[in-house]
Amino acid sequence: MNHQINGVALPDEQGFFGEYGGQFIPPHLKQAMDQINLAYEEIRHTPEFQQELADLFAHYVGRPSPLFHAKRLSDQLGGAQIYLKREDLNHTGAHKINHCLGEALLAKYMGKTKVIAETGAGQHGVALATACALVGIPCEIHMGQVDIEKEHPNVVKMKILGAKLVSVTRGTATLKDAVDSAFEEYLKDPDHFIYAIGSVVGPHPFPKMVRDFQSVIGKEIKEQTHERFGSNPDYIVACVGGGSNAIGAFSAFLNDRDVKLVGVEPAGHGLDTPMHSASLTLGKPSKLHGMACYVLEDEHGEPLPVHSIASGLDYPGVGPQHSYLKDIGRVEYATASDEECLAAFMTLSRVEGIVPALESSHAVAWAIREAPKMPKEIRIIVNLSGRGDKDSDYVAAKLGL
């Protein structure tokens, strides 16, 4: 895929999207990242790698994922037509398997002896544990204790799949702390270990690599909408934490000015409180986890303890490409609160019989809020990035069901 906007390659050779991205890391880690980039560039275009990945997408993941017209929801709202890109139907229940298979195949190609990763909601952890079981590489997942308690079904799945689970109790015991912990483990032996980052974040080449593997979503949306409508959709909407499902959905349309792209961040308890994770909306350009991006920081330049009802969006930074797309105005970044997210979760479950992940429910909430303001001819594609099995017990307890 041609990853350019207005003829500018994204990222450049140093891993920058405009002023964002790059490698803000110690020299020995830079060497390890450069080796990963070199190996990735060596194999990404080979017919063998492309074929193996395509076969796994088709026969293991179950791609292409369907594009479903949420007709009852659209009729009930009385405005634009809402379609769901059903990434929740992928093997392991979310979009995460798309890049985890790519990363596991890369680790195998590089002869690595252990794959290390962080996880928030557990979807990346489950997907990576799955991919590592498939290719036969040991897997170690770092997860915040708060998220372990919240996402019990995914914790059990990771253990069943053979992953070693490391509970992280420092700081807020959520996603940022899990990233810190996983990085420390990786630094013990970067020659033999590989850190499989779970989103389009971190030092180069991960924002590029994860984007490339996730771009299958956007390619399919384009093919499906052209086959079905004979044209592009009007809107593509996706939730944004680190931003992998969103960049995957947006990537094929960045140069199609007729398509409006909307990323939905978590407003948590409200943007006027400290309890949110709206990095692009209220953050500022800074550095986090080896990259330059928008970050929510305190007055001392330390990342803020952030909040979202969705563990996978609970992150004080965001992918560098999203930071760039915000600055050039190509993507509109909106927000949805915990309350709107819960309401969308229940509405989609009861109106369409589809239980969405809390992360994806932020994008659904935007569509529920905005569709009634639009004419019926408008088509909104919501990237339903994951299913809500992992969240069902938590939501039931929260709502007293």
XYZ file of C-alpha atoms in Angstrom, residues 16-21 24 265 278-289 291-298 300-303 316-320 322-328:
44
model
C 8.935 10.487 11.530
C 5.398 11.490 10.611
C 6.044 15.223 10.334
C 7.560 16.050 13.724
C 6.130 12.967 15.458
C 7.516 9.449 15.853
C 13.974 8.613 21.432
C -11.043 9.356 22.201
C -8.168 12.356 25.503
C -4.499 12.750 24.496
C -5.127 14.435 21.130
C -7.977 16.604 22.406
C -6.270 17.974 25.536
C -2.639 16.812 25.363
C 0.366 18.575 23.867
C 3.343 17.489 21.746
C 5.936 15.732 23.918
C 7.721 12.385 24.182
C 6.595 9.057 25.626
C 7.801 5.466 25.297
C 8.360 8.432 20.388
C 7.271 12.031 19.905
C 3.474 12.356 20.044
C 0.656 14.145 21.836
C 0.849 13.376 25.567
C -1.256 14.186 28.634
C 1.357 15.516 31.096
C 1.523 17.274 34.458
C 6.658 18.570 35.588
C 6.448 16.867 32.183
C 5.417 13.520 33.691
C 2.616 11.504 32.021
C -1.623 9.065 28.154
C -0.125 9.171 24.638
C -1.212 8.279 21.098
C 0.349 7.016 17.877
C 2.605 9.530 16.071
C -2.504 10.258 14.572
C -0.633 13.233 16.044
C 0.413 14.232 12.518
C -3.073 13.672 11.042
C -4.533 15.929 13.741
C -2.057 18.720 12.960
C -2.704 18.640 9.201
